[in-house]
Amino acid sequence: MSPDPNAWPRTAPLIEVRRVGLRAASSAGVEDVWALADVDVSIHAGDTLGVLGRNGSGKSTLLAILAGSLGADQGEVLIDGVDVRADPAARRRIALVADDGPPFAATRSVREHLEDAARRLGIEGRRASAPVDRAIASMRLEPIAGRRLACVDRGARRRIAVAVAMIAGSDVLLVDDPTRGLDPASTHVVVDCLRAIAHDDEHTLVLATHDVAIVQALCRRVLVIDGGRVIAEGGTRSLLAPNADGAYRVVVSSVSASLAPRLEVAFSALTIERARHHATITAALDHPDDLYDLIHVLETEGAVIESIDRIDLTTDDVVRRLLTPPATYARMRGWRKD
């Protein structure tokens, strides 16, 4: 279940991104090519924002600009009204977690690596014990705290990188593609750890990903980027609602002659493929109750349901649906035929 964006307090934003742009290429007499263009977004303290887009859309670039590690060619990023690029103290409030974090010494244990990180931040001796212990607990690293870094898997390294950011005391965590390259078991653990951060009331979390399900699971709000431009922004539940329930493939037997006409009247985004002994129905559903309506129609027409499988929509589907009129999009997906 996605967090409810309507429950979020309407307070002054913690972070303001104002007309941020970055040139990808520029030369005399040639129109500039922009990697990011005119990005505006406000992020409140304690919020969880998903930056959703296809590969190359500008997600990672936006996070680097938010962190102050990359300068924009236009616009500004403010945290509590202070320019991130101009004030080192403001930059320290924001931590960017990209890939597996900074380089590490393979022979050091997980705990030693985190203690080294604390030392680099000026947190030494007994003062380091509490933040290191909290980070280990939050990222579920206790079972491997004594293991050498060379012997931990990629999912654990991703969690270790987040733990380093937590030790730094940053209240804004920017996490770039947190589940890239992870197997399902590691993905589950990483998502659970990030969910705990999203609900701890101490951190503001911004995730960049191409995975719609990650945004739906973790984020109150979503910013959809394509071609370096924001094409949609809003509450996750409302903005991704047409994509949340996805499409279903239903295989039925005992198909009556009246079934297809009745389905086509009741569901506009639907296609039926007939075989000798069965039919395969693919339908895009915008509301959970639509699936029960579809099953009701099939049963009243005497069809025998052999299987029902969900077809999850991808980021490509989300972007195309946002940029394409609904009827045209349904035809593109093969859900509707003229």
CSV table of C-alpha atoms in Angstrom, one decimal:
chain,number,residue,atom,x,y,z
A,1,MET,CA,0.0,0.0,0.0
A,2,SER,CA,1.4,3.4,-1.0
A,3,PRO,CA,1.7,6.1,1.7
A,4,ASP,CA,-1.1,8.6,1.5
A,5,PRO,CA,0.2,12.0,0.2
A,6,ASN,CA,-3.0,13.7,1.5
A,7,ALA,CA,-1.9,13.0,5.1
A,8,TRP,CA,1.3,15.0,4.6
A,9,PRO,CA,1.4,18.3,6.5
A,10,ARG,CA,1.4,21.5,4.4
A,11,THR,CA,4.4,23.2,5.9
A,12,ALA,CA,7.2,25.3,4.3
A,13,PRO,CA,9.4,23.2,2.1
A,14,LEU,CA,12.8,22.0,3.4
A,15,ILE,CA,14.3,21.9,-0.1
A,16,GLU,CA,13.4,24.1,-3.0
A,17,VAL,CA,14.6,23.4,-6.6
A,18,ARG,CA,14.1,26.5,-8.7
A,19,ARG,CA,14.3,26.3,-12.5
A,20,VAL,CA,17.4,24.1,-12.4
A,21,GLY,CA,19.0,23.3,-15.8
A,22,LEU,CA,22.3,21.7,-16.9
A,23,ARG,CA,23.7,21.9,-20.4
A,24,ALA,CA,24.7,18.6,-21.9
A,25,ALA,CA,26.4,20.3,-24.9
A,26,SER,CA,26.9,23.9,-26.1
A,27,SER,CA,28.7,25.4,-29.0
A,28,ALA,CA,28.7,28.7,-30.9
A,29,GLY,CA,25.9,29.0,-33.4
A,30,VAL,CA,24.2,25.8,-32.3
A,31,GLU,CA,21.2,25.5,-30.0
A,32,ASP,CA,22.1,24.2,-26.5
A,33,VAL,CA,21.3,20.6,-25.6
A,34,TRP,CA,20.0,20.3,-22.0
A,35,ALA,CA,20.5,17.3,-19.8
A,36,LEU,CA,18.1,18.9,-17.4
A,37,ALA,CA,15.8,21.8,-18.2
A,38,ASP,CA,13.6,24.1,-15.9
A,39,VAL,CA,13.2,21.6,-13.1
A,40,ASP,CA,11.1,22.9,-10.2
A,41,VAL,CA,10.2,20.9,-7.1
A,42,SER,CA,9.7,21.4,-3.4
A,43,ILE,CA,10.5,18.8,-0.8
A,44,HIS,CA,9.2,18.9,2.7
A,45,ALA,CA,11.1,17.7,5.8
A,46,GLY,CA,10.4,14.0,6.4
A,47,ASP,CA,9.0,13.6,2.9
A,48,THR,CA,9.7,10.6,0.6
A,49,LEU,CA,10.0,11.6,-3.0
A,50,GLY,CA,10.5,9.2,-5.9
A,51,VAL,CA,12.3,10.5,-9.0
A,52,LEU,CA,11.0,8.1,-11.7
A,53,GLY,CA,12.3,8.0,-15.2
A,54,ARG,CA,13.9,5.8,-17.9
A,55,ASN,CA,17.7,5.4,-18.2
A,56,GLY,CA,19.2,8.6,-19.4
A,57,SER,CA,16.3,10.7,-18.4
A,58,GLY,CA,18.3,12.9,-15.9
A,59,LYS,CA,17.5,11.3,-12.6
A,60,SER,CA,21.1,10.8,-11.4
A,61,THR,CA,22.0,14.3,-12.7
A,62,LEU,CA,19.2,15.8,-10.6
A,63,LEU,CA,20.4,14.0,-7.4
A,64,ALA,CA,24.0,15.2,-8.0
A,65,ILE,CA,22.8,18.8,-8.3
A,66,LEU,CA,20.6,18.4,-5.2
A,67,ALA,CA,23.7,17.1,-3.3
A,68,GLY,CA,25.8,20.1,-4.4
A,69,SER,CA,28.3,17.8,-6.0
A,70,LEU,CA,27.4,19.0,-9.5
A,71,GLY,CA,26.8,22.7,-10.3
A,72,ALA,CA,23.8,23.6,-12.4
A,73,ASP,CA,24.0,26.0,-15.4
A,74,GLN,CA,20.9,27.8,-14.3
A,75,GLY,CA,18.6,27.9,-11.3
A,76,GLU,CA,19.3,27.1,-7.7
A,77,VAL,CA,18.8,24.5,-5.0
A,78,LEU,CA,18.0,25.8,-1.5
A,79,ILE,CA,17.8,24.0,1.8
A,80,ASP,CA,16.0,26.0,4.5
A,81,GLY,CA,16.6,29.0,2.2
A,82,VAL,CA,20.4,28.5,1.9
A,83,ASP,CA,22.1,27.8,-1.4
A,84,VAL,CA,23.5,24.3,-1.3
A,85,ARG,CA,26.5,25.2,-3.5
A,86,ALA,CA,27.4,28.3,-1.6
A,87,ASP,CA,27.3,26.9,2.0
A,88,PRO,CA,29.3,23.9,3.1
A,89,ALA,CA,27.1,23.5,6.2
A,90,ALA,CA,24.1,23.2,3.9
A,91,ARG,CA,25.8,20.6,1.8
A,92,ARG,CA,26.6,18.5,4.8
A,93,ARG,CA,22.9,18.1,5.6
A,94,ILE,CA,22.5,16.2,2.3
A,95,ALA,CA,24.1,12.8,1.6
A,96,LEU,CA,24.1,11.2,-1.8
A,97,VAL,CA,24.3,7.4,-1.9
A,98,ALA,CA,25.2,6.3,-5.4
A,99,ASP,CA,26.0,2.7,-6.3
A,100,ASP,CA,28.0,1.0,-3.4
A,101,GLY,CA,29.3,4.3,-1.9
A,102,PRO,CA,32.9,5.5,-1.7
A,103,PRO,CA,35.9,3.1,-2.1
A,104,PHE,CA,36.6,0.7,0.7
A,105,ALA,CA,39.5,-1.4,2.0
A,106,ALA,CA,38.6,-5.0,1.2
A,107,THR,CA,40.3,-6.4,4.3
A,108,ARG,CA,38.4,-4.1,6.8
A,109,SER,CA,35.3,-5.5,8.4
A,110,VAL,CA,31.9,-3.9,8.0
A,111,ARG,CA,32.1,-2.3,11.5
A,112,GLU,CA,35.7,-1.1,10.9
A,113,HIS,CA,34.6,0.5,7.7
A,114,LEU,CA,31.8,2.4,9.4
A,115,GLU,CA,34.2,3.4,12.2
A,116,ASP,CA,36.6,4.6,9.6
A,117,ALA,CA,33.8,6.7,8.0
A,118,ALA,CA,32.9,8.1,11.4
A,119,ARG,CA,36.6,9.1,12.0
A,120,ARG,CA,36.8,10.9,8.7
A,121,LEU,CA,33.8,12.9,9.8
A,122,GLY,CA,35.5,13.8,13.0
A,123,ILE,CA,33.6,11.4,15.2
A,124,GLU,CA,36.1,9.4,17.1
A,125,GLY,CA,36.5,7.1,20.1
A,126,ARG,CA,33.4,6.4,22.3
A,127,ARG,CA,31.5,9.1,20.5
A,128,ALA,CA,31.5,6.9,17.3
A,129,SER,CA,30.0,3.9,19.0
A,130,ALA,CA,26.4,5.1,19.2
A,131,PRO,CA,26.0,6.3,15.6
A,132,VAL,CA,27.8,3.3,14.2
A,133,ASP,CA,25.6,0.9,16.2
A,134,ARG,CA,22.4,2.8,15.1
A,135,ALA,CA,23.5,2.6,11.5
A,136,ILE,CA,24.3,-1.1,11.7
A,137,ALA,CA,20.9,-1.8,13.3
A,138,SER,CA,18.9,0.4,10.9
A,139,MET,CA,20.5,-1.3,7.8
A,140,ARG,CA,20.2,-4.9,9.4
A,141,LEU,CA,24.0,-5.4,9.2
A,142,GLU,CA,24.4,-7.1,12.6
A,143,PRO,CA,24.9,-10.6,11.1
A,144,ILE,CA,27.8,-9.4,8.9
A,145,ALA,CA,29.3,-6.6,11.1
A,146,GLY,CA,32.5,-8.6,11.6
A,147,ARG,CA,32.8,-9.8,8.0
A,148,ARG,CA,35.4,-8.5,5.7
A,149,LEU,CA,34.1,-6.1,3.0
A,150,ALA,CA,35.5,-8.3,0.3
A,151,CYS,CA,33.2,-11.1,1.4
A,152,VAL,CA,29.8,-9.2,1.4
A,153,ASP,CA,27.4,-9.3,-1.5
A,154,ARG,CA,26.2,-6.3,-3.5
A,155,GLY,CA,23.0,-5.8,-1.6
A,156,ALA,CA,24.9,-5.6,1.7
A,157,ARG,CA,27.3,-3.1,0.1
A,158,ARG,CA,24.3,-0.9,-0.9
A,159,ARG,CA,23.1,-1.0,2.7
A,160,ILE,CA,26.6,-0.2,4.0
A,161,ALA,CA,26.7,2.9,1.8
A,162,VAL,CA,23.4,4.1,3.3
A,163,ALA,CA,24.7,3.4,6.8
A,164,VAL,CA,27.7,5.6,6.1
A,165,ALA,CA,25.3,8.5,5.1
A,166,MET,CA,23.4,7.9,8.3
A,167,ILE,CA,26.6,8.2,10.4
A,168,ALA,CA,27.3,11.5,8.8
A,169,GLY,CA,24.1,12.8,10.5
A,170,SER,CA,22.7,14.1,7.2
A,171,ASP,CA,18.9,14.6,7.5
A,172,VAL,CA,18.4,14.4,3.7
A,173,LEU,CA,19.3,11.1,2.0
A,174,LEU,CA,19.5,10.9,-1.8
A,175,VAL,CA,19.6,7.3,-2.9
A,176,ASP,CA,20.3,6.6,-6.6
A,177,ASP,CA,18.9,3.4,-8.1
A,178,PRO,CA,18.9,1.5,-4.8
A,179,THR,CA,18.0,-1.9,-6.2
A,180,ARG,CA,20.0,-1.9,-9.5
A,181,GLY,CA,21.7,-5.2,-10.1
A,182,LEU,CA,20.3,-6.9,-7.0
A,183,ASP,CA,18.6,-10.3,-6.8
A,184,PRO,CA,15.1,-10.5,-5.4
A,185,ALA,CA,16.1,-11.4,-1.9
A,186,SER,CA,18.6,-8.5,-1.7
A,187,THR,CA,16.1,-6.2,-3.2
A,188,HIS,CA,13.5,-7.1,-0.5
A,189,VAL,CA,16.0,-6.4,2.3
A,190,VAL,CA,17.1,-3.1,0.8
A,191,VAL,CA,13.5,-2.0,0.3
A,192,ASP,CA,12.6,-2.9,3.9
A,193,CYS,CA,15.5,-0.9,5.3
A,194,LEU,CA,14.6,2.1,3.2
A,195,ARG,CA,11.0,1.8,4.3
A,196,ALA,CA,12.1,2.0,7.9
A,197,ILE,CA,14.0,5.2,7.1
A,198,ALA,CA,11.0,6.6,5.3
A,199,HIS,CA,8.9,6.2,8.4
A,200,ASP,CA,11.5,7.3,11.1
A,201,ASP,CA,10.5,11.0,11.0
A,202,GLU,CA,14.2,11.9,11.2
A,203,HIS,CA,15.1,11.7,7.5
A,204,THR,CA,13.9,13.2,4.2
A,205,LEU,CA,14.3,10.5,1.5
A,206,VAL,CA,14.7,11.1,-2.2
A,207,LEU,CA,15.0,8.0,-4.4
A,208,ALA,CA,15.9,7.9,-8.1
A,209,THR,CA,14.8,4.8,-9.9
A,210,HIS,CA,13.2,3.3,-13.0
A,211,ASP,CA,11.2,0.8,-10.9
A,212,VAL,CA,7.6,1.8,-10.6
A,213,ALA,CA,7.0,-0.7,-7.8
A,214,ILE,CA,9.8,0.8,-5.6
A,215,VAL,CA,8.2,4.2,-5.9
A,216,GLN,CA,4.7,2.8,-5.0
A,217,ALA,CA,6.1,0.9,-2.0
A,218,LEU,CA,8.2,3.7,-0.5
A,219,CYS,CA,7.3,7.2,-1.7
A,220,ARG,CA,4.6,9.6,-0.8
A,221,ARG,CA,5.2,11.7,-3.9
A,222,VAL,CA,6.6,11.1,-7.3
A,223,LEU,CA,8.4,13.3,-9.9
A,224,VAL,CA,8.4,11.8,-13.4
A,225,ILE,CA,11.3,12.9,-15.6
A,226,ASP,CA,11.7,12.3,-19.3
A,227,GLY,CA,14.3,13.8,-21.6
A,228,GLY,CA,15.6,16.0,-18.8
A,229,ARG,CA,12.2,17.6,-18.2
A,230,VAL,CA,9.6,17.1,-15.5
A,231,ILE,CA,6.5,15.6,-17.2
A,232,ALA,CA,4.4,15.0,-14.0
A,233,GLU,CA,4.6,15.5,-10.3
A,234,GLY,CA,2.1,14.6,-7.5
A,235,GLY,CA,1.1,12.1,-4.9
A,236,THR,CA,2.1,8.6,-5.7
A,237,ARG,CA,-1.3,7.2,-5.2
A,238,SER,CA,-3.1,9.7,-7.4
A,239,LEU,CA,-0.4,10.1,-10.1
A,240,LEU,CA,0.3,6.4,-10.6
A,241,ALA,CA,-3.3,5.2,-9.9
A,242,PRO,CA,-3.9,4.5,-13.6
A,243,ASN,CA,-0.7,2.3,-13.6
A,244,ALA,CA,-1.0,0.9,-10.1
A,245,ASP,CA,-3.3,-2.0,-10.9
A,246,GLY,CA,-1.7,-2.7,-14.3
A,247,ALA,CA,-3.0,-5.1,-16.8
A,248,TYR,CA,-4.3,-8.6,-16.4
A,249,ARG,CA,-4.1,-11.6,-18.7
A,250,VAL,CA,-7.0,-14.0,-18.2
A,251,VAL,CA,-7.2,-17.4,-20.0
A,252,VAL,CA,-10.8,-18.8,-20.3
A,253,SER,CA,-12.4,-21.8,-21.9
A,254,SER,CA,-16.1,-22.5,-22.8
A,255,VAL,CA,-16.3,-19.1,-24.7
A,256,SER,CA,-19.8,-18.1,-25.8
A,257,ALA,CA,-20.5,-16.1,-28.9
A,258,SER,CA,-21.9,-13.2,-26.8
A,259,LEU,CA,-18.8,-12.9,-24.5
A,260,ALA,CA,-16.6,-10.7,-26.8
A,261,PRO,CA,-19.3,-8.1,-27.5
A,262,ARG,CA,-20.2,-7.8,-23.9
A,263,LEU,CA,-16.6,-7.4,-22.8
A,264,GLU,CA,-15.9,-4.8,-25.4
A,265,VAL,CA,-18.8,-2.7,-24.2
A,266,ALA,CA,-17.8,-3.0,-20.5
A,267,PHE,CA,-14.0,-2.5,-20.9
A,268,SER,CA,-12.5,-0.1,-23.5
A,269,ALA,CA,-8.8,-1.1,-23.0
A,270,LEU,CA,-9.1,-4.7,-23.8
A,271,THR,CA,-8.2,-7.3,-26.4
A,272,ILE,CA,-9.3,-10.9,-27.0
A,273,GLU,CA,-7.2,-13.6,-28.8
A,274,ARG,CA,-9.1,-16.7,-29.7
A,275,ALA,CA,-7.6,-20.2,-30.0
A,276,ARG,CA,-9.3,-23.5,-30.7
A,277,HIS,CA,-10.3,-24.4,-27.1
A,278,HIS,CA,-9.8,-21.2,-25.2
A,279,ALA,CA,-9.5,-17.4,-25.4
A,280,THR,CA,-6.8,-15.1,-23.9
A,281,ILE,CA,-8.2,-11.7,-22.6
A,282,THR,CA,-5.7,-8.9,-21.9
A,283,ALA,CA,-7.3,-5.9,-20.1
A,284,ALA,CA,-5.9,-2.7,-18.6
A,285,LEU,CA,-7.7,-1.9,-15.4
A,286,ASP,CA,-7.7,1.5,-13.7
A,287,HIS,CA,-9.4,0.4,-10.4
A,288,PRO,CA,-9.1,-2.7,-8.2
A,289,ASP,CA,-12.9,-3.3,-8.5
A,290,ASP,CA,-12.6,-3.6,-12.3
A,291,LEU,CA,-11.0,-7.0,-11.9
A,292,TYR,CA,-14.0,-8.3,-10.0
A,293,ASP,CA,-16.3,-6.8,-12.6
A,294,LEU,CA,-14.4,-8.6,-15.3
A,295,ILE,CA,-14.6,-11.9,-13.4
A,296,HIS,CA,-18.4,-11.4,-12.9
A,297,VAL,CA,-19.0,-10.8,-16.7
A,298,LEU,CA,-17.0,-14.0,-17.5
A,299,GLU,CA,-18.9,-16.1,-15.0
A,300,THR,CA,-22.3,-14.8,-16.1
A,301,GLU,CA,-21.4,-15.7,-19.7
A,302,GLY,CA,-20.5,-19.2,-18.7
A,303,ALA,CA,-16.8,-18.9,-19.3
A,304,VAL,CA,-14.5,-21.1,-17.3
A,305,ILE,CA,-11.5,-19.2,-15.9
A,306,GLU,CA,-8.3,-21.2,-16.3
A,307,SER,CA,-5.8,-18.6,-15.1
A,308,ILE,CA,-5.4,-14.9,-14.1
A,309,ASP,CA,-2.0,-13.3,-14.3
A,310,ARG,CA,-1.0,-9.7,-13.6
A,311,ILE,CA,1.1,-7.9,-16.1
A,312,ASP,CA,3.0,-5.2,-14.3
A,313,LEU,CA,3.6,-1.9,-16.0
A,314,THR,CA,7.1,-0.5,-16.4
A,315,THR,CA,8.5,3.1,-16.3
A,316,ASP,CA,8.2,3.1,-20.1
A,317,ASP,CA,4.5,2.5,-19.8
A,318,VAL,CA,4.1,5.2,-17.2
A,319,VAL,CA,5.9,7.8,-19.4
A,320,ARG,CA,4.0,6.8,-22.5
A,321,ARG,CA,0.7,7.0,-20.7
A,322,LEU,CA,1.5,10.5,-19.3
A,323,LEU,CA,2.6,11.7,-22.8
A,324,THR,CA,-0.1,10.0,-24.9
A,325,PRO,CA,-3.9,10.4,-25.1
A,326,PRO,CA,-5.6,7.5,-23.4
A,327,ALA,CA,-7.2,5.9,-26.4
A,328,THR,CA,-4.0,6.1,-28.5
A,329,TYR,CA,-2.0,4.6,-25.6
A,330,ALA,CA,-4.4,1.7,-25.3
A,331,ARG,CA,-4.0,0.9,-29.0
A,332,MET,CA,-0.2,1.1,-28.6
A,333,ARG,CA,-0.3,-1.5,-25.8
A,334,GLY,CA,-2.7,-3.7,-27.9
A,335,TRP,CA,-5.5,-3.3,-25.3
A,336,ARG,CA,-7.8,-1.6,-27.7
A,337,LYS,CA,-8.5,-2.0,-31.4
A,338,ASP,CA,-10.4,0.4,-33.6
